[in-house]
Coordinates of N, CA, C and O in Angstrom, one line a residue:
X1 N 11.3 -31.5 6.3 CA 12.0 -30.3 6.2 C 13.2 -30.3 7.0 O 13.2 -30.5 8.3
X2 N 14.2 -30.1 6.4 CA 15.4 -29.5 7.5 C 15.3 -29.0 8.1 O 15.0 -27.8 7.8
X3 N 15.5 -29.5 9.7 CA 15.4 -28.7 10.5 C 16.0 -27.1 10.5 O 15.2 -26.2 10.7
X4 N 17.7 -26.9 10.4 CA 18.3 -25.7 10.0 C 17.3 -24.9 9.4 O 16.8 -24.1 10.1
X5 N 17.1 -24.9 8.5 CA 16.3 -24.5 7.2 C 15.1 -23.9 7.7 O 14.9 -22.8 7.4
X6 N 14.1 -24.7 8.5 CA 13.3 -24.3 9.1 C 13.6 -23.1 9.9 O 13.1 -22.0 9.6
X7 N 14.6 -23.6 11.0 CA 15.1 -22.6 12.0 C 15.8 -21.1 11.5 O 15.7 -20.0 12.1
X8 N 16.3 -21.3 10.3 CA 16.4 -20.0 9.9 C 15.6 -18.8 9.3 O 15.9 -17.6 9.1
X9 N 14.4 -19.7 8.9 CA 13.1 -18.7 8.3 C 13.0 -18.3 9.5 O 13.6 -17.3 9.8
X10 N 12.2 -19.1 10.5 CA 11.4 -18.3 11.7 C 12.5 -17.2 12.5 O 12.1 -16.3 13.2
X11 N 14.3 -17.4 12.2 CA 15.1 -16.7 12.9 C 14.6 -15.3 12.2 O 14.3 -14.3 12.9
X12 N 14.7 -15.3 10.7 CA 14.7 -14.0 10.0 C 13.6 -13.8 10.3 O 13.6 -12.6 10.6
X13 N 12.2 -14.2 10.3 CA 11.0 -13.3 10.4 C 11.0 -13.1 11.6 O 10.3 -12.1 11.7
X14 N 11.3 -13.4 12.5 CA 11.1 -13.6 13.9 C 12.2 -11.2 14.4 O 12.2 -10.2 15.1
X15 N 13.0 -12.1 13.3 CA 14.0 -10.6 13.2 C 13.2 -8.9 13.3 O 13.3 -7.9 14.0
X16 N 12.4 -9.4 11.7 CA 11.5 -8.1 11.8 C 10.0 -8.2 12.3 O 9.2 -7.4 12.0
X17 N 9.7 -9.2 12.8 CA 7.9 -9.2 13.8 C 8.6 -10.0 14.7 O 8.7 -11.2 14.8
X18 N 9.1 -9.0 15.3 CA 9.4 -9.8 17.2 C 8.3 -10.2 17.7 O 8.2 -11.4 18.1
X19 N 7.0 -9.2 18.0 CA 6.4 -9.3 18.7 C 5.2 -10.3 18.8 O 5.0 -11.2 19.7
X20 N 4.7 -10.2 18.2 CA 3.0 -11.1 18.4 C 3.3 -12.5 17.4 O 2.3 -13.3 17.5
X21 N 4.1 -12.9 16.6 CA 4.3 -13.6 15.5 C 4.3 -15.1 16.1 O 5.1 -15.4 16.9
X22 N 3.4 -16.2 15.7 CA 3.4 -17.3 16.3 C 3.5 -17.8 15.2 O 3.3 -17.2 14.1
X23 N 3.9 -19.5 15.3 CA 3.9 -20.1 14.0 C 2.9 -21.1 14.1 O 2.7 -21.6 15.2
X24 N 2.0 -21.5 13.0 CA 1.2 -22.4 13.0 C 1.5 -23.7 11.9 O 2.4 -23.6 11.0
X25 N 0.7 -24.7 12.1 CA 1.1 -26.1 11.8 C -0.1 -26.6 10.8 O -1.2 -27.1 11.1
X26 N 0.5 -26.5 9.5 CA -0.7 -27.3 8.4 C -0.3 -28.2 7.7 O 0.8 -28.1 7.2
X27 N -0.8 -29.0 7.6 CA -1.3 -30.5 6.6 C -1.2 -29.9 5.3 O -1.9 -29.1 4.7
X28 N 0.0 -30.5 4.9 CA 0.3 -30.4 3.5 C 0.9 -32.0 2.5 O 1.6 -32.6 3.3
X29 N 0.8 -32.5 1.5 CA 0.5 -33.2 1.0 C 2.1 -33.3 0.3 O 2.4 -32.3 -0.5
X30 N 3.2 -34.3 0.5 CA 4.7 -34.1 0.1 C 4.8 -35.8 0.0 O 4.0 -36.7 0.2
X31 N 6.1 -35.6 -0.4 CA 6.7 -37.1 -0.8 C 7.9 -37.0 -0.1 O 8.8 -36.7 -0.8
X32 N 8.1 -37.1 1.1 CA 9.7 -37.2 1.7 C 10.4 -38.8 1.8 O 11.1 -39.4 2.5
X33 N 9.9 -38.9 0.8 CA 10.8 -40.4 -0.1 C 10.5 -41.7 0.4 O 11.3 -42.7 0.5
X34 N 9.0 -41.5 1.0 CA 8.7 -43.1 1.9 C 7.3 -43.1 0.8 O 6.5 -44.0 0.9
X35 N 7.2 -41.9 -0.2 CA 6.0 -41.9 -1.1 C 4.9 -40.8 -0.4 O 5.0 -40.2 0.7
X36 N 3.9 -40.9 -1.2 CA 3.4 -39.9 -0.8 C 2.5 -39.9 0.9 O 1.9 -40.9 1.3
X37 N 2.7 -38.6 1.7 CA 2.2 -38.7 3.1 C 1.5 -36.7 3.1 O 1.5 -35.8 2.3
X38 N 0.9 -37.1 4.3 CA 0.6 -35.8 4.9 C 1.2 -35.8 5.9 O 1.2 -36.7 6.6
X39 N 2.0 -34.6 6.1 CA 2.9 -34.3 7.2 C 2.7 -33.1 7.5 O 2.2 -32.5 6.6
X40 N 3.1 -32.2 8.9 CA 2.9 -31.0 9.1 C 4.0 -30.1 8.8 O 5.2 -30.5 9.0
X41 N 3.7 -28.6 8.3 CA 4.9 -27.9 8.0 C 4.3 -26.5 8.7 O 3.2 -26.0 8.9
X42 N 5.8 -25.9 8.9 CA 5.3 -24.5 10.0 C 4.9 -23.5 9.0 O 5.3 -23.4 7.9
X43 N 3.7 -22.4 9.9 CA 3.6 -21.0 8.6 C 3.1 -20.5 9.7 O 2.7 -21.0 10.7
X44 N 3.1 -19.0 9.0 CA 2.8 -17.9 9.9 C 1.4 -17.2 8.7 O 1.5 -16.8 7.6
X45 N 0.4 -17.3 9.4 CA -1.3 -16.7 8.9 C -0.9 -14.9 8.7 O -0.2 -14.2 9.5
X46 N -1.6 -14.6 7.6 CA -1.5 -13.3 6.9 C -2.1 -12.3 8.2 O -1.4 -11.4 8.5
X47 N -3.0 -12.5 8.8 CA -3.8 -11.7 9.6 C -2.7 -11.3 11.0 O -2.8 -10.2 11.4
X48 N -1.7 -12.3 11.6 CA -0.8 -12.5 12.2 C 0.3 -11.7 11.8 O 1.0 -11.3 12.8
X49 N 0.8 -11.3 10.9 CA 1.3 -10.5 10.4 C 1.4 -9.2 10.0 O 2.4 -8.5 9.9
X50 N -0.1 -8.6 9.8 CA -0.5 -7.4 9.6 C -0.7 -6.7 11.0 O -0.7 -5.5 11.1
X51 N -1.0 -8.1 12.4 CA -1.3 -7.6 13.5 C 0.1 -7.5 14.4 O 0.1 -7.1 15.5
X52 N 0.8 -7.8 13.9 CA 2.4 -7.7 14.3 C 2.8 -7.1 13.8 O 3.8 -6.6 14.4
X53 N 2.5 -6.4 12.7 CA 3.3 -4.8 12.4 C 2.7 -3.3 12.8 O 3.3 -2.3 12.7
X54 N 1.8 -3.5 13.1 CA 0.8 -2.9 13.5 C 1.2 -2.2 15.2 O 1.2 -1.1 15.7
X55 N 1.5 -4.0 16.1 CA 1.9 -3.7 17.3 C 3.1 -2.8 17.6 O 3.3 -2.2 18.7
X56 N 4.3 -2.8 15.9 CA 5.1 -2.5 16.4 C 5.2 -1.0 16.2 O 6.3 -0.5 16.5
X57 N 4.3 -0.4 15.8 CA 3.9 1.0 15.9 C 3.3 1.3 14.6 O 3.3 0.5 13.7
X58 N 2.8 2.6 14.4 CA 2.2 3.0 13.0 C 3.1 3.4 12.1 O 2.9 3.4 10.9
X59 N 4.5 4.1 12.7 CA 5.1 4.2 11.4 C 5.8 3.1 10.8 O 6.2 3.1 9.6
X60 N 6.0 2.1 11.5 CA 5.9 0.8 10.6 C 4.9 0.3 10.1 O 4.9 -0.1 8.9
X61 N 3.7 0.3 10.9 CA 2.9 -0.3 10.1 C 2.5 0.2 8.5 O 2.2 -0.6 7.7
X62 N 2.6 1.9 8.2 CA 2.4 2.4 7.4 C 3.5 2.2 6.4 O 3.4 1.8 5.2
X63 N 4.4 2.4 7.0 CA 6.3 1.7 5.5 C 5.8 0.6 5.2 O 5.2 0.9 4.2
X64 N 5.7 -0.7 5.6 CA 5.1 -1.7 5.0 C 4.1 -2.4 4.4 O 4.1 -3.4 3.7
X65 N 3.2 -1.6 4.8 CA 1.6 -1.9 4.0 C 1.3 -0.6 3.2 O 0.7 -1.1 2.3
X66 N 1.4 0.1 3.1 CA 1.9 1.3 2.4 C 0.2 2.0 2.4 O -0.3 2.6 1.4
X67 N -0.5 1.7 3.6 CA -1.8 2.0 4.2 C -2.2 3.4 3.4 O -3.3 3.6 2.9
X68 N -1.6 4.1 3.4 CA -1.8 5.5 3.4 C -2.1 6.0 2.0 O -2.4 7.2 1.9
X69 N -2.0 5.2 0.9 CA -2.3 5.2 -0.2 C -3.8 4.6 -0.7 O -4.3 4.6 -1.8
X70 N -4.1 4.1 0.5 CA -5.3 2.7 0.1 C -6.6 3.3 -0.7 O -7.1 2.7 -1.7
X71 N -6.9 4.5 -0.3 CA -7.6 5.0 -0.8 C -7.9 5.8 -1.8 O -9.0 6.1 -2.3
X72 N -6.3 6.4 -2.2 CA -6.3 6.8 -3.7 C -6.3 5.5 -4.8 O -6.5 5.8 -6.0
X73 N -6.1 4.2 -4.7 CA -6.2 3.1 -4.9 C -7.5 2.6 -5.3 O -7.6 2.1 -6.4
X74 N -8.6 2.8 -4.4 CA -9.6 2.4 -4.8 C -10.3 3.1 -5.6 O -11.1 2.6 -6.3
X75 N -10.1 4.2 -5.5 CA -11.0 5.5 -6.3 C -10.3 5.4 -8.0 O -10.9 5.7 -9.1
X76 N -9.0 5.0 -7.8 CA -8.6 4.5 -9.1 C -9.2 3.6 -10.2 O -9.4 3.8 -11.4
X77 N -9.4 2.5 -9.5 CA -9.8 0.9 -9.8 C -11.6 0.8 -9.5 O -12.3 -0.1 -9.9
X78 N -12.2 2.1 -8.8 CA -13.4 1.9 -8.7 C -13.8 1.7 -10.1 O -14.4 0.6 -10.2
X79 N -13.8 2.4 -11.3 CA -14.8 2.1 -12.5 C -14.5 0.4 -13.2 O -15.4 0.0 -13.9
X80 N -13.3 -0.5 -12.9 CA -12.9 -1.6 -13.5 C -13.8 -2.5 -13.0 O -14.4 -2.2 -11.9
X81 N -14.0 -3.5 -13.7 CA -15.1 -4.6 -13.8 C -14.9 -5.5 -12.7 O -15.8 -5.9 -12.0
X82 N -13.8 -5.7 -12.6 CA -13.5 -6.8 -11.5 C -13.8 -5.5 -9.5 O -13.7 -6.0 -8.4
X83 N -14.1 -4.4 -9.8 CA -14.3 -4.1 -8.8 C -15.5 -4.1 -8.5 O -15.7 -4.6 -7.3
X84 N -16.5 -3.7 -9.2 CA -17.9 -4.1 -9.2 C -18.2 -4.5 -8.3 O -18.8 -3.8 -7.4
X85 N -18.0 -5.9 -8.2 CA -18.7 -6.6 -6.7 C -18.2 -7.4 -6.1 O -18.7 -8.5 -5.9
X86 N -16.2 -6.8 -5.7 CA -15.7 -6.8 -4.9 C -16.0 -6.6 -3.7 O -17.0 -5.8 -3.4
X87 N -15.4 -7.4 -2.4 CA -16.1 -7.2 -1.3 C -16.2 -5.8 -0.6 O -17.1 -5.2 -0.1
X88 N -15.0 -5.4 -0.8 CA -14.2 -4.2 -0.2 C -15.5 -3.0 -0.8 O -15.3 -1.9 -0.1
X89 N -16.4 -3.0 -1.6 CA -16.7 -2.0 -2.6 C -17.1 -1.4 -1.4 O -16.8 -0.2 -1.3
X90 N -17.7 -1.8 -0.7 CA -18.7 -1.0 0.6 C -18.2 -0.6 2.1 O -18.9 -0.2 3.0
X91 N -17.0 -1.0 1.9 CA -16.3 -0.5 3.3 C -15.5 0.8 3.2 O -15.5 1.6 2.3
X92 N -14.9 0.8 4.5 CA -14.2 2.3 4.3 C -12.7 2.0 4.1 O -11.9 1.4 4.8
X93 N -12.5 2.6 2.5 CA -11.6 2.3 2.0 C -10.0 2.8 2.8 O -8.9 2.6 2.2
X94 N -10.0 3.3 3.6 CA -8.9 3.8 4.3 C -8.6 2.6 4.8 O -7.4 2.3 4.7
X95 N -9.3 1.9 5.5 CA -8.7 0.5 6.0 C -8.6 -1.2 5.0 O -8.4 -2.4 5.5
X96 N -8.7 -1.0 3.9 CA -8.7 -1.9 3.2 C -7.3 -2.2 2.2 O -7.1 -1.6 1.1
X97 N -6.5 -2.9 2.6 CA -5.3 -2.9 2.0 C -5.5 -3.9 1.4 O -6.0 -4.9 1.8
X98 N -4.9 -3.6 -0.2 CA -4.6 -4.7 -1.4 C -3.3 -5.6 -0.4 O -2.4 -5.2 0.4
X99 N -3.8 -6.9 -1.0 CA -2.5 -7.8 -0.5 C -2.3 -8.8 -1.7 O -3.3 -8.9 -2.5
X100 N -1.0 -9.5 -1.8 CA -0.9 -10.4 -3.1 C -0.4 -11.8 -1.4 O -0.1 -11.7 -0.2
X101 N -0.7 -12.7 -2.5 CA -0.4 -14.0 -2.1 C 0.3 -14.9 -2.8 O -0.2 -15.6 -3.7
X102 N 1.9 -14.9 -2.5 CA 2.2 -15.6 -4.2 C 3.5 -16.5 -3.8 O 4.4 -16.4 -3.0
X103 N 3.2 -17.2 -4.5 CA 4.1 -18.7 -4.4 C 5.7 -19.3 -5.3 O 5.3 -19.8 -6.4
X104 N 6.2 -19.3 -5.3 CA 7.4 -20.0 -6.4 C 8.9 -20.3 -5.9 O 9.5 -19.8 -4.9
X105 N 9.2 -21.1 -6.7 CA 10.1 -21.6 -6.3 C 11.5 -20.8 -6.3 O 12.0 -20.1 -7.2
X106 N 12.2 -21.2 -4.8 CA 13.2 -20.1 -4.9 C 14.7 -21.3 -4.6 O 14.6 -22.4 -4.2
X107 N 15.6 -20.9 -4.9 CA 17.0 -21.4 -4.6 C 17.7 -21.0 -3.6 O 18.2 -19.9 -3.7
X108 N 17.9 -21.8 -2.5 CA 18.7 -21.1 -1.0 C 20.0 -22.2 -0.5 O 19.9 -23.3 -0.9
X109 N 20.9 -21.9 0.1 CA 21.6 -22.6 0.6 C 22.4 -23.5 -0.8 O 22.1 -24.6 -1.1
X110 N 23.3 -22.4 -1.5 CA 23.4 -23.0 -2.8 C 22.7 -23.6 -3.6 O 22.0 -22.9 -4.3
X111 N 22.4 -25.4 -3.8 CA 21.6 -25.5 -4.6 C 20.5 -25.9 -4.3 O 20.0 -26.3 -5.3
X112 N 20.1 -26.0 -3.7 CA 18.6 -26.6 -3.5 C 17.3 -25.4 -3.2 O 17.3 -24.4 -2.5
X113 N 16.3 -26.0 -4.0 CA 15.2 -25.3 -4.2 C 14.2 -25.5 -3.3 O 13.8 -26.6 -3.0
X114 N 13.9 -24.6 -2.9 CA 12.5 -24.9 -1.8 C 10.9 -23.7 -2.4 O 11.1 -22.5 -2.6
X115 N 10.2 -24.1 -2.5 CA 8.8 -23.6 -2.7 C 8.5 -23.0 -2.0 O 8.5 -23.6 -0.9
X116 N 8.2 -21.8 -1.9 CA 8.2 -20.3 -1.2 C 7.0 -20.1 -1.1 O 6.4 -20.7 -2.1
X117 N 6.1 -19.4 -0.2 CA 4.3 -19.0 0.0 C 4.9 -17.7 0.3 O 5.8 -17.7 1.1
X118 N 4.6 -16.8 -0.2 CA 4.6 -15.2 0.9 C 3.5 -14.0 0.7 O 2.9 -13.8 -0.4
X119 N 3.5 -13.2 1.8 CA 2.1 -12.7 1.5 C 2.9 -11.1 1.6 O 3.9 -10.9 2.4
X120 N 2.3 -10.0 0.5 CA 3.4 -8.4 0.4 C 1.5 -7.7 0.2 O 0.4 -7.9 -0.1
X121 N 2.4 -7.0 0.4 CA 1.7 -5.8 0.8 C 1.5 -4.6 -1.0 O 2.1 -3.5 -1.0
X122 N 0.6 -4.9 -2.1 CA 0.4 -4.5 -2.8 C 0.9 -2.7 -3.1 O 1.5 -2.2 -4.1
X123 N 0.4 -2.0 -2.0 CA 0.9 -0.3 -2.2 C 2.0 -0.1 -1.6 O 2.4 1.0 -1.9
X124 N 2.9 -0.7 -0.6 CA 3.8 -0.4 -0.1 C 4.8 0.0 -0.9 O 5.0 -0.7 -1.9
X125 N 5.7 1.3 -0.8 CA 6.8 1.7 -1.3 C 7.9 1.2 -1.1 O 8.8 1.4 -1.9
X126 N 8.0 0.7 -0.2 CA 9.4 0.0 0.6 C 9.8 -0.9 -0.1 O 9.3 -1.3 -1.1
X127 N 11.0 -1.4 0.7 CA 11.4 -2.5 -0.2 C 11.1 -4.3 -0.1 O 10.7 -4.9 0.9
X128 N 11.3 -4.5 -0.8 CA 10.7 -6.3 -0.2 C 11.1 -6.8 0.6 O 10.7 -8.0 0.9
X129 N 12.0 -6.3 1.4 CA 12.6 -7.0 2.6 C 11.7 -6.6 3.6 O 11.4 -7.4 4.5
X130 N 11.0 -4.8 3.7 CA 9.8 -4.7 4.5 C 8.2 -4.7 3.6 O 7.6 -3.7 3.8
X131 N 7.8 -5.3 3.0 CA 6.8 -5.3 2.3 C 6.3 -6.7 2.1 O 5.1 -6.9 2.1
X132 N 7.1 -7.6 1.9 CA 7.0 -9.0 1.5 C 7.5 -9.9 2.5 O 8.6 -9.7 3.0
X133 N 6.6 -10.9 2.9 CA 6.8 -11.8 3.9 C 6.4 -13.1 3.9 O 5.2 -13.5 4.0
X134 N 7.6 -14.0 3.8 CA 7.7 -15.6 3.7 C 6.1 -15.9 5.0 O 5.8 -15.7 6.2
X135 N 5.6 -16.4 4.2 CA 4.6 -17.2 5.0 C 4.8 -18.5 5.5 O 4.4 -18.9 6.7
X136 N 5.5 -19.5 4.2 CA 6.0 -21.0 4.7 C 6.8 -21.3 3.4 O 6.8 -20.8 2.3
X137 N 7.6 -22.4 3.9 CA 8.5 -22.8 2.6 C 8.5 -24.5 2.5 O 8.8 -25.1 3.5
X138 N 8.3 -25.0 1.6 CA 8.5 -26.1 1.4 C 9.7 -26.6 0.6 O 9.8 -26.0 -0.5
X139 N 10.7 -27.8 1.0 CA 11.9 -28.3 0.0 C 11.1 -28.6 -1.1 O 10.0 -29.1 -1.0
X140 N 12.0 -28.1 -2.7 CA 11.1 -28.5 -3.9 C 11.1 -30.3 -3.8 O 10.1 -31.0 -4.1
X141 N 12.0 -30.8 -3.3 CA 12.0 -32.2 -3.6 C 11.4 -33.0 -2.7 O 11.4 -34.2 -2.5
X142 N 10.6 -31.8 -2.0 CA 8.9 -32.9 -0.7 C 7.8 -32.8 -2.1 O 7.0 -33.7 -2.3
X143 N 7.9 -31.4 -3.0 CA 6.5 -31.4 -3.5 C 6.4 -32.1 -4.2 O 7.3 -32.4 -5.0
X144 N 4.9 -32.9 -4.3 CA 4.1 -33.0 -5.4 C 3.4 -32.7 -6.2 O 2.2 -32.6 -5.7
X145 N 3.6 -32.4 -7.4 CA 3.0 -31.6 -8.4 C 1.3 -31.4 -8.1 O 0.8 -32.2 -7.2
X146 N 0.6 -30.7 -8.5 CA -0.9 -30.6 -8.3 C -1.7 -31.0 -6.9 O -2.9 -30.9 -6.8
X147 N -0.6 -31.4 -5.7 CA -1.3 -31.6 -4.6 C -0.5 -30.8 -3.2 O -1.1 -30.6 -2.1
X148 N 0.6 -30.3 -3.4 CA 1.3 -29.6 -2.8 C 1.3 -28.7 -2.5 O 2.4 -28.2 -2.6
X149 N 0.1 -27.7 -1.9 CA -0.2 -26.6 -2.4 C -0.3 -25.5 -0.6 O -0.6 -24.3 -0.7

């Protein structure tokens, strides 16, 4: 990975989760043109994130996770099949926030494409700048199809 490139994800998230936000190091599976290797790439864990908005008080935590809905949510979705025997069915739905996990490829720094991980916050009304959050990025031209993940 580019170093720059690196340096400027962790500057921008680093922007809005000042506080508790560490970066961690996983074994991911790329081709940086010596063929294929495992090499380490930086990311920031979903739980680390939710606990960094959190520190930075509750009316953020609430704009961003959009917490405050959680439970009109479930009472919604309780009769659908996939809720059944969901884990969440038995907890107290006030603290159970929907999260998405989703990946694709994005275009930065003119042209080059890098593979995006980011984890948002399903009920949040806000905007994706507070709702959605790069988890890790990989250059499209490290990945390898079906193992790159």
């Amino acid at each position: 990975m580019v170093p720059n490139k690196e340096r400027d994800v962790h500057t921008f998230a680093s922007k809005y989760l000042p506080s508790l936000l560490s970066k961690y190091w996983a074994a991911v599976r790329v081709d940086l043109g010596r063929g294929e290797e495992t090499t380490q790439f930086p990311l920031f864990l979903p739980h680390e994130i939710v606990a960094a908005l959190y520190h930075e008080g509750l009316e953020v935590f609430k704009e961003c996770t959009g917490c405050g809905f959680a439970e009109q949510f479930w009472r919604h979705v309780r009769a659908q099949d996939w809720c059944a025997n969901h884990p969440a069915r038995n907890l107290e739905h006030s603290s159970c926030i929907p999260v998405s996990l989703f990946g694709d490829d994005a275009v930065i720094y003119k042209d080059e494409k890098v593979l995006i991980y980011q984890f948002g916050f399903l009920l949040s009304r806000s905007s994706a700048l507070l709702s959605k959050f790069i988890m890790a990025m990989v250059p499209h031209w490290a990945v390898i199809p079906g193992k790159t993940i």
